[in-house]
PDB file of C-alpha atoms and ligand atoms in Angstrom:
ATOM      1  CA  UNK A 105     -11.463   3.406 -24.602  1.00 88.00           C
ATOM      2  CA  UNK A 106      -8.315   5.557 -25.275  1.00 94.00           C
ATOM      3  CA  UNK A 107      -7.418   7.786 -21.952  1.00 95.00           C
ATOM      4  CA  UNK A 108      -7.845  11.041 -24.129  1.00 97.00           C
ATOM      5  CA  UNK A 109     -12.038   9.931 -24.182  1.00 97.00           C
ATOM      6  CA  UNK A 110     -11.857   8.924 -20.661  1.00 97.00           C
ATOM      7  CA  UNK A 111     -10.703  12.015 -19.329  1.00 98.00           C
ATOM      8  CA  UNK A 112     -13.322  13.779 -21.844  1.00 97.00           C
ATOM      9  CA  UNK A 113     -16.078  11.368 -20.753  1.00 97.00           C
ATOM     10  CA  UNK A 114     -15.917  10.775 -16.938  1.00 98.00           C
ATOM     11  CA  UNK A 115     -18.259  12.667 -14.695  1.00 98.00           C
ATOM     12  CA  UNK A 116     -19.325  12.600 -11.768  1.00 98.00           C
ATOM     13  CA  UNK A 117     -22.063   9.882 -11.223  1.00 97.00           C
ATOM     14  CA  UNK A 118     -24.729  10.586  -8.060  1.00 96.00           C
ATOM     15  CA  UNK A 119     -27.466   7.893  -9.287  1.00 96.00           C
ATOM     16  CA  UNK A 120     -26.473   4.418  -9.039  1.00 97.00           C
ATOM     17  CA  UNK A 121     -28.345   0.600 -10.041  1.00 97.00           C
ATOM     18  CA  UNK A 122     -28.216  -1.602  -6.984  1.00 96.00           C
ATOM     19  CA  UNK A 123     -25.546  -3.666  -8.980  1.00 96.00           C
ATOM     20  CA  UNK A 124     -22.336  -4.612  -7.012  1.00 96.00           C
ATOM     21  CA  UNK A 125     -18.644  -3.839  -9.074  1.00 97.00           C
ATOM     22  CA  UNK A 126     -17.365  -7.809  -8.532  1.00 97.00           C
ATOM     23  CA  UNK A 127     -13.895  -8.578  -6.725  1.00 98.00           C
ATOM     24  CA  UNK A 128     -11.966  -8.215 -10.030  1.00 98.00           C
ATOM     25  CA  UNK A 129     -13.430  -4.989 -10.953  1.00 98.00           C
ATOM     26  CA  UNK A 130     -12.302  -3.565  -7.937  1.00 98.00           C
ATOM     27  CA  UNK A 131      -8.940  -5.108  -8.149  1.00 98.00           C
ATOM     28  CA  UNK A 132      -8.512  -3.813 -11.546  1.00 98.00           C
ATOM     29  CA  UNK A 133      -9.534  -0.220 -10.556  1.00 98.00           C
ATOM     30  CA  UNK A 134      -7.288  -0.533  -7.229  1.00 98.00           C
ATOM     31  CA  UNK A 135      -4.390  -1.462  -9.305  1.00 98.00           C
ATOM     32  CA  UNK A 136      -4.924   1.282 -11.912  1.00 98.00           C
ATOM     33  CA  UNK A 137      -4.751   3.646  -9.132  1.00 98.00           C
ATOM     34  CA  UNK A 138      -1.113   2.140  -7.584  1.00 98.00           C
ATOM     35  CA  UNK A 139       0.524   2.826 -11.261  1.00 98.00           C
ATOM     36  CA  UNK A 140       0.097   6.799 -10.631  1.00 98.00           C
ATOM     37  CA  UNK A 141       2.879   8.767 -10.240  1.00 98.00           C
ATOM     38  CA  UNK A 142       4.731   8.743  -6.991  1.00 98.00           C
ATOM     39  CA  UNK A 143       7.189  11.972  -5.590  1.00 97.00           C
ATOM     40  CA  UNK A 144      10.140   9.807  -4.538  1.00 96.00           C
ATOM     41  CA  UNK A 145       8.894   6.324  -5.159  1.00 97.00           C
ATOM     42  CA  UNK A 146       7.054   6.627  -1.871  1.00 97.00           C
ATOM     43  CA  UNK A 147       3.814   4.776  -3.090  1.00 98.00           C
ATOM     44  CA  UNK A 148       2.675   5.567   0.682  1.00 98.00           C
ATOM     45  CA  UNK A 149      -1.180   4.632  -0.987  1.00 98.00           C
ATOM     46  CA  UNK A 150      -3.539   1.904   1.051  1.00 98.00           C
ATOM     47  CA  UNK A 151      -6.691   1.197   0.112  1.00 98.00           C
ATOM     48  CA  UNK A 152     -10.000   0.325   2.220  1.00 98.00           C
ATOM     49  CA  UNK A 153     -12.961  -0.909   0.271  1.00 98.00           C
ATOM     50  CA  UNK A 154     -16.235  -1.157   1.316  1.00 98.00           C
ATOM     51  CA  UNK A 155     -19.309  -2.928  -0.341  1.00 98.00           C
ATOM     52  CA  UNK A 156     -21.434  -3.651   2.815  1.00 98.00           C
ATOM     53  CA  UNK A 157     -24.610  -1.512   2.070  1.00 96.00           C
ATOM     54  CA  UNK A 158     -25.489  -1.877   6.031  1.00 97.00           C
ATOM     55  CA  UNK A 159     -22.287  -0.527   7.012  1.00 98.00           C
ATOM     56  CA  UNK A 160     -22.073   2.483   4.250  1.00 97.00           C
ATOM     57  CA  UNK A 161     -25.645   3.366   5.547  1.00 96.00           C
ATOM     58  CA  UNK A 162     -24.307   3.604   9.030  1.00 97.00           C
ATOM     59  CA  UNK A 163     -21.582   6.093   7.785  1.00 97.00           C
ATOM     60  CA  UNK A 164     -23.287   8.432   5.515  1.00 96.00           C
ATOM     61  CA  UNK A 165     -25.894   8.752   8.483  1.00 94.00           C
ATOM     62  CA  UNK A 166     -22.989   9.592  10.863  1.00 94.00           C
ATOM     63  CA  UNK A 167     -21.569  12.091   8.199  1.00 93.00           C
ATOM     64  CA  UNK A 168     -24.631  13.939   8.247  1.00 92.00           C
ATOM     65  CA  UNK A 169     -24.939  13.845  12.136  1.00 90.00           C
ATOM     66  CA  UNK A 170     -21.641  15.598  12.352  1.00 87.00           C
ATOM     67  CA  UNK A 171     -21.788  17.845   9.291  1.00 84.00           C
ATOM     68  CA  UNK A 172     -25.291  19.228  11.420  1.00 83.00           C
ATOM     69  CA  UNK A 173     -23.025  19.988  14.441  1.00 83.00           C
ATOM     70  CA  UNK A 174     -20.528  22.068  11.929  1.00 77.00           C
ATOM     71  CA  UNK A 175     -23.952  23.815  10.900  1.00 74.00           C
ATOM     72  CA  UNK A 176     -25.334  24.566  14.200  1.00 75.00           C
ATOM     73  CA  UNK A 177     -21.948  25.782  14.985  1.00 76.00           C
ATOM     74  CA  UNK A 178     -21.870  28.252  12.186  1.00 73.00           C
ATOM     75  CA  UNK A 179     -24.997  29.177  10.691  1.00 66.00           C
ATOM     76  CA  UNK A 180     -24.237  31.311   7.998  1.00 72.00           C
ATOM     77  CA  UNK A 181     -26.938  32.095   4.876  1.00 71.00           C
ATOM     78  CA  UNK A 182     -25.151  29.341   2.832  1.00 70.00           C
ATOM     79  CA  UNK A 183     -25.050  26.620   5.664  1.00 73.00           C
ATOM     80  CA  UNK A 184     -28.259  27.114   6.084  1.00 72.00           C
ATOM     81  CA  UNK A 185     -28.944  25.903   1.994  1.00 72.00           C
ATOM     82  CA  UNK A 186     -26.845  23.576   2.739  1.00 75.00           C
ATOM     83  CA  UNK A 187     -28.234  22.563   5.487  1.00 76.00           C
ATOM     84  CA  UNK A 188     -31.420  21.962   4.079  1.00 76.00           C
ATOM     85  CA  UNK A 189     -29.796  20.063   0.993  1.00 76.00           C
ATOM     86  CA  UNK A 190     -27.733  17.977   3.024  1.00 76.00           C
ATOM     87  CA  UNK A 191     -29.859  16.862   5.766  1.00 78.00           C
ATOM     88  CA  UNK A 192     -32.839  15.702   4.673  1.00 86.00           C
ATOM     89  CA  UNK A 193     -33.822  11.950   6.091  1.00 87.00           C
ATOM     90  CA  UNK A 194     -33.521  10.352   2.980  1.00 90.00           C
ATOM     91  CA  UNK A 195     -29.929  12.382   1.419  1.00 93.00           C
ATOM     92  CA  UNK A 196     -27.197   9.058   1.090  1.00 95.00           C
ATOM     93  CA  UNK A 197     -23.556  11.191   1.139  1.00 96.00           C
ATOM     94  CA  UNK A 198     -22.763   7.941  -0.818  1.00 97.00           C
ATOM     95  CA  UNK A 199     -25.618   8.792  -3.258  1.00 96.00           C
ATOM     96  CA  UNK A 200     -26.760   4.943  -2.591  1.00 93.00           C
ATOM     97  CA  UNK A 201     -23.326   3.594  -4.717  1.00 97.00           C
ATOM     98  CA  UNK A 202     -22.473  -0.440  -3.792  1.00 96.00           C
ATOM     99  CA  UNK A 203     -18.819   0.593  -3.564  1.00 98.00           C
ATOM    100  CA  UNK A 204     -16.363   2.564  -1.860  1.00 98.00           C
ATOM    101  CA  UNK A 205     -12.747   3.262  -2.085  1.00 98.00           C
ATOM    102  CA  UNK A 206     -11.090   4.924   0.335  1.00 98.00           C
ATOM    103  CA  UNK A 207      -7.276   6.328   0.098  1.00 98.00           C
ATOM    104  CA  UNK A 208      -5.553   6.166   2.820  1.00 98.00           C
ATOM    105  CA  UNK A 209      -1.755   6.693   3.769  1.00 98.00           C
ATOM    106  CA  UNK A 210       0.440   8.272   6.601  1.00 98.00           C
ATOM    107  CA  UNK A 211       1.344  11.697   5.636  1.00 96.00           C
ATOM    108  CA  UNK A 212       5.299  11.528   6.015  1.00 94.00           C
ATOM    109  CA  UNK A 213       6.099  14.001   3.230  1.00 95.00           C
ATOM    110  CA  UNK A 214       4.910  16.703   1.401  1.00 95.00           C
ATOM    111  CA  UNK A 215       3.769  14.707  -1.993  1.00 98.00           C
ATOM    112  CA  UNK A 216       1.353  12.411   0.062  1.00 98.00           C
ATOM    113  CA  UNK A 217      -1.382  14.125  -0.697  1.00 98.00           C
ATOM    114  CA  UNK A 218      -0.809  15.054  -4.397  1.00 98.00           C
ATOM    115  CA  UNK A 219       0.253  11.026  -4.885  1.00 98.00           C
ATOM    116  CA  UNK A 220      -3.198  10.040  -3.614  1.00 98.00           C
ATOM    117  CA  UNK A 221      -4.967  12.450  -5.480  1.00 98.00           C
ATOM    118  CA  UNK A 222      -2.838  11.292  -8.639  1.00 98.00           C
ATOM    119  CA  UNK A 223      -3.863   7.711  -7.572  1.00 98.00           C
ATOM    120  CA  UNK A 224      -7.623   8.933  -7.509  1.00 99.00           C
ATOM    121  CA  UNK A 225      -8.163   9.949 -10.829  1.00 98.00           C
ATOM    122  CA  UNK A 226      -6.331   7.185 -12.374  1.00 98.00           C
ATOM    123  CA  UNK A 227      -9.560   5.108 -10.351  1.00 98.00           C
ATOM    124  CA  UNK A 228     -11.703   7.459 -12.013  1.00 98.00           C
ATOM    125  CA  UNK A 229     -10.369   7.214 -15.499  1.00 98.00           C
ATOM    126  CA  UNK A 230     -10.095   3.540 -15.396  1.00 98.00           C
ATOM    127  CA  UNK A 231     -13.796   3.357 -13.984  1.00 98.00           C
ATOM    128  CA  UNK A 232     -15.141   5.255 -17.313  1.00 98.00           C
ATOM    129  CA  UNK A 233     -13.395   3.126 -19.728  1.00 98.00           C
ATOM    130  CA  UNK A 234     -15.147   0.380 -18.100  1.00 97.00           C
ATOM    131  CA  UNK A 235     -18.544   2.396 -17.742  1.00 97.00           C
ATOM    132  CA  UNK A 236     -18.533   2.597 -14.340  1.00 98.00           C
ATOM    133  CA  UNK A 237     -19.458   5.769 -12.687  1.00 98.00           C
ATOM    134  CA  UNK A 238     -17.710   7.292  -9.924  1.00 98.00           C
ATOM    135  CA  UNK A 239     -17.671  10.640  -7.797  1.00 98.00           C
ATOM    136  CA  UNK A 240     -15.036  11.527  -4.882  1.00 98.00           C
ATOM    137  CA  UNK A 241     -16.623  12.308  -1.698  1.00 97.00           C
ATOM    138  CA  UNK A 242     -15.645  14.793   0.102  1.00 95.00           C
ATOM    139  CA  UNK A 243     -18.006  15.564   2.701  1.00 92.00           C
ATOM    140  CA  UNK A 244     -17.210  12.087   4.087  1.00 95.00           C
ATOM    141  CA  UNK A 245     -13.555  12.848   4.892  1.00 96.00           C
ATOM    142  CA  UNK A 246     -13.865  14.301   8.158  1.00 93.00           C
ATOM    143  CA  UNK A 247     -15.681  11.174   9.523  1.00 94.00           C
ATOM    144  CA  UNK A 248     -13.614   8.756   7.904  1.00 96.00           C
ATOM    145  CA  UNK A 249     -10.371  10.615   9.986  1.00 97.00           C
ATOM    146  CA  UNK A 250     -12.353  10.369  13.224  1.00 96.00           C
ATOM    147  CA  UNK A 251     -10.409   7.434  15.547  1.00 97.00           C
ATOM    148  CA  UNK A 252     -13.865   5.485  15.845  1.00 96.00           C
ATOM    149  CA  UNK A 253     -14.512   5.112  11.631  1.00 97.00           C
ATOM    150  CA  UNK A 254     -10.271   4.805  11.507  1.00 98.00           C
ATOM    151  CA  UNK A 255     -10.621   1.964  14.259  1.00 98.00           C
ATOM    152  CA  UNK A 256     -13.743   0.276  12.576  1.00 97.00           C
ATOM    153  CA  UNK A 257     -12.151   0.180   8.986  1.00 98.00           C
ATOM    154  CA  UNK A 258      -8.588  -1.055  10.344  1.00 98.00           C
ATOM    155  CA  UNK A 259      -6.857   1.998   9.037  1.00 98.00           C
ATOM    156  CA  UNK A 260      -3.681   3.131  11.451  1.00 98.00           C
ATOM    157  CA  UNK A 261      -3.792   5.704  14.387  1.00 97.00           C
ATOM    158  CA  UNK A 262      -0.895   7.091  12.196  1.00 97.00           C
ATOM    159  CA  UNK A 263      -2.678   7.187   8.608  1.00 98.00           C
ATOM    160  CA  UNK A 264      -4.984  10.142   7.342  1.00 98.00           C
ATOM    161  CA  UNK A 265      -7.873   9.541   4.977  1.00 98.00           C
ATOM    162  CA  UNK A 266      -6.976  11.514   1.767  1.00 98.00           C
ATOM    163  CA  UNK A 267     -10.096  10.648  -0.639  1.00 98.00           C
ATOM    164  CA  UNK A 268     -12.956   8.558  -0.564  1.00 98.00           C
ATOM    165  CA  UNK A 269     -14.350   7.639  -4.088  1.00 98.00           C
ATOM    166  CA  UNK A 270     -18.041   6.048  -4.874  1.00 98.00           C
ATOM    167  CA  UNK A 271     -18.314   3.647  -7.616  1.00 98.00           C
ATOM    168  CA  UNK A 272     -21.217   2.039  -9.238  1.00 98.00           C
ATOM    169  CA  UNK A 273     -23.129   1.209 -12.096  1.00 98.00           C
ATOM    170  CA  UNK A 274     -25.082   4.558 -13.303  1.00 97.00           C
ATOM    171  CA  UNK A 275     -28.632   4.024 -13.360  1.00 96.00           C
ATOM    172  CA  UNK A 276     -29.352   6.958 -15.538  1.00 94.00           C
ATOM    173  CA  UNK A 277     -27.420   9.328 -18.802  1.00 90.00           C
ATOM    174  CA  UNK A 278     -26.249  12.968 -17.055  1.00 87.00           C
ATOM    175  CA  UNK A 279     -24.701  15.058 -19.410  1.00 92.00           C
ATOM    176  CA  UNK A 280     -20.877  16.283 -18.743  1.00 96.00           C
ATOM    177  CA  UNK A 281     -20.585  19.642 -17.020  1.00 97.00           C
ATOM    178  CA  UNK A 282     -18.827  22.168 -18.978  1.00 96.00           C
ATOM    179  CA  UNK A 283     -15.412  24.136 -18.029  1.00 97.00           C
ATOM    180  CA  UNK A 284     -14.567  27.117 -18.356  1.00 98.00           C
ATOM    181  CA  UNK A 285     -11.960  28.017 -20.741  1.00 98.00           C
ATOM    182  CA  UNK A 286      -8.353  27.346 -19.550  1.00 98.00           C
ATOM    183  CA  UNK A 287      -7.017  30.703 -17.938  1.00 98.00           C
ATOM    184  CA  UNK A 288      -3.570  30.903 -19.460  1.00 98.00           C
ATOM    185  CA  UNK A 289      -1.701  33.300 -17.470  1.00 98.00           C
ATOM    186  CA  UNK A 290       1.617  33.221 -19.677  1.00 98.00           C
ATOM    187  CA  UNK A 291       2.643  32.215 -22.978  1.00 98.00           C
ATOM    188  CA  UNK A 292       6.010  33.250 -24.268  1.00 97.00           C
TER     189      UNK A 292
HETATM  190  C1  FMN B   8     -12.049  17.260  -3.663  1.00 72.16           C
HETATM  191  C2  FMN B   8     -13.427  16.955  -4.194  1.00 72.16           C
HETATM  192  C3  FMN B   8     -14.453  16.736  -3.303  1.00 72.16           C
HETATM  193  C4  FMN B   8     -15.737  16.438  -3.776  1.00 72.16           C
HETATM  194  N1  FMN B   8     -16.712  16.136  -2.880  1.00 72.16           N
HETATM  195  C5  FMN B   8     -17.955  15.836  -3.327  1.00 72.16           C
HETATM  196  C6  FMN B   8     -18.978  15.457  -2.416  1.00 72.16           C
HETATM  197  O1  FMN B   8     -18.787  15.382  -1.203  1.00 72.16           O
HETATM  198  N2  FMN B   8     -20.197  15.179  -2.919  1.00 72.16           N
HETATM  199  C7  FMN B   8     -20.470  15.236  -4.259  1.00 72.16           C
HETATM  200  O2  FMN B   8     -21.602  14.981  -4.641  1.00 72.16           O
HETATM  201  N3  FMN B   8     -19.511  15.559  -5.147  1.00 72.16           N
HETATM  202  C8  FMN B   8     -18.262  15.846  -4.730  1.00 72.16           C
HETATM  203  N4  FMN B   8     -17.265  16.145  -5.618  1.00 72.16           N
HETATM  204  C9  FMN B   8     -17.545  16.129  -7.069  1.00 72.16           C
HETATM  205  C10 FMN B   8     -17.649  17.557  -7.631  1.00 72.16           C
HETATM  206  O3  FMN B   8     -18.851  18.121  -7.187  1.00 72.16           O
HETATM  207  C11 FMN B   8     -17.574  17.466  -9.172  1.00 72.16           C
HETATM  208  O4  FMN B   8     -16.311  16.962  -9.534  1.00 72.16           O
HETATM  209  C12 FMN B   8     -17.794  18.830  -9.834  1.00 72.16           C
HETATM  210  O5  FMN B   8     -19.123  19.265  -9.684  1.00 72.16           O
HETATM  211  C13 FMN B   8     -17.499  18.758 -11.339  1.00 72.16           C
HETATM  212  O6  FMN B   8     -18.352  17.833 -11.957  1.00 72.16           O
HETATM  213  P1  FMN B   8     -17.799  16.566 -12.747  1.00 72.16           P
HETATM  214  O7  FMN B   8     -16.959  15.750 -11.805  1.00 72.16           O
HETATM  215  O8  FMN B   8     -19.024  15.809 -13.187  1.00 72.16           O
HETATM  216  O9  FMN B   8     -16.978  17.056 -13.889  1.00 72.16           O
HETATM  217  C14 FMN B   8     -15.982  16.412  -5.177  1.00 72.16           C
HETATM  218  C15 FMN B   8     -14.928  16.634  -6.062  1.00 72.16           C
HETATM  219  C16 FMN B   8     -13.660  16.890  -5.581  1.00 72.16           C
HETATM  220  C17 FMN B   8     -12.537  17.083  -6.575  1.00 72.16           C
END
């Protein structure tokens, strides 16, 4: 697939077949995602993966747990839709996907951030030229930078969690979600 389709054709994928991406997959997608750009050849990138359904379970269960305190803590109109979208027994943050990748690095400089995100959608370009869906996962960053989740997945004291990205096979067509049109400030 050229990168010009990929970028036209990737989407965010929240239905997933209970098919596992095998080691070389990941690999591939892992070392797609280390040829991004990188603001002073820092490549401060590390990766966790995770493929134990058990353990992803365990995680997206704690996610909700503490995105329920944040809710209880501030119950607006809108976090209480939320709520009720978010915490129902059988909502999977991970949307059920066999794989996670997680970006992790220590945030020394300014670019850390913008490297990892650069790092994240080369993952999710390379995962739609090889038909695999993906979606990042936001609302499992906070748990992810707790010290138990950073202790459990062997990622440093010193290191932040930056993105967390489900991949999987899709088990169903979506359609791509339009943009709006580009909002060109200035063209001279
Ligand atoms: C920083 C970031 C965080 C996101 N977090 C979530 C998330 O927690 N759960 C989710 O279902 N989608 C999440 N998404 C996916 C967006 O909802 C999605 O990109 C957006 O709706 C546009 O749809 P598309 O990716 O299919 O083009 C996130 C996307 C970004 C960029």
């Amino acid at each position: 697939m050229k990168a010009i389709d990929a970028i036209y054709e990737r989407q965010s994928v929240r239905d997933y077949t209970a098919e596992k991406l095998d080691e070389s997959t990941v690999f591939d997608l892992v070392n797609a995602a280390i040829h991004a750009p990188t603001a002073m050849d820092e490549e401060p990138w590390a990766f966790v993966i995770i493929q134990d359904k058990t353990l992803l379970n365990r995680m997206s269960d704690n996610a909700k747990k503490l995105m329920q305190s944040g809710f209880e803590a501030n119950l607006t109109q809108g976090n209480k839709l939320q709520q009720e979208h978010f915490l129902v027994p059988e909502f999977n943050v991970f949307y059920n996907a066999t794989t996670l990748i997680v970006i992790c690095a220590k945030p020394v400089s300014d670019f850390v951030s913008a490297d990892c995100w650069l790092a994240t959608q080369n993952i999710l370009l390379a995962a739609t030229a090889r038909k695999i869906g993906s979606c990042v996962i936001g609302l499992a960053v906070q748990i992810l930078n707790t010290p138990k989740w950073k202790q459990e997945l062997g990622i440093a004291e010193d290191m932040s969690v930056f993105v967390p990205i489900i991949l999987g096979f899709p088990s169903k067509e979506t359609s791509i979600k339009p943009r709006k049109p580009a909002n060109i400030l200035t063209w001279k």
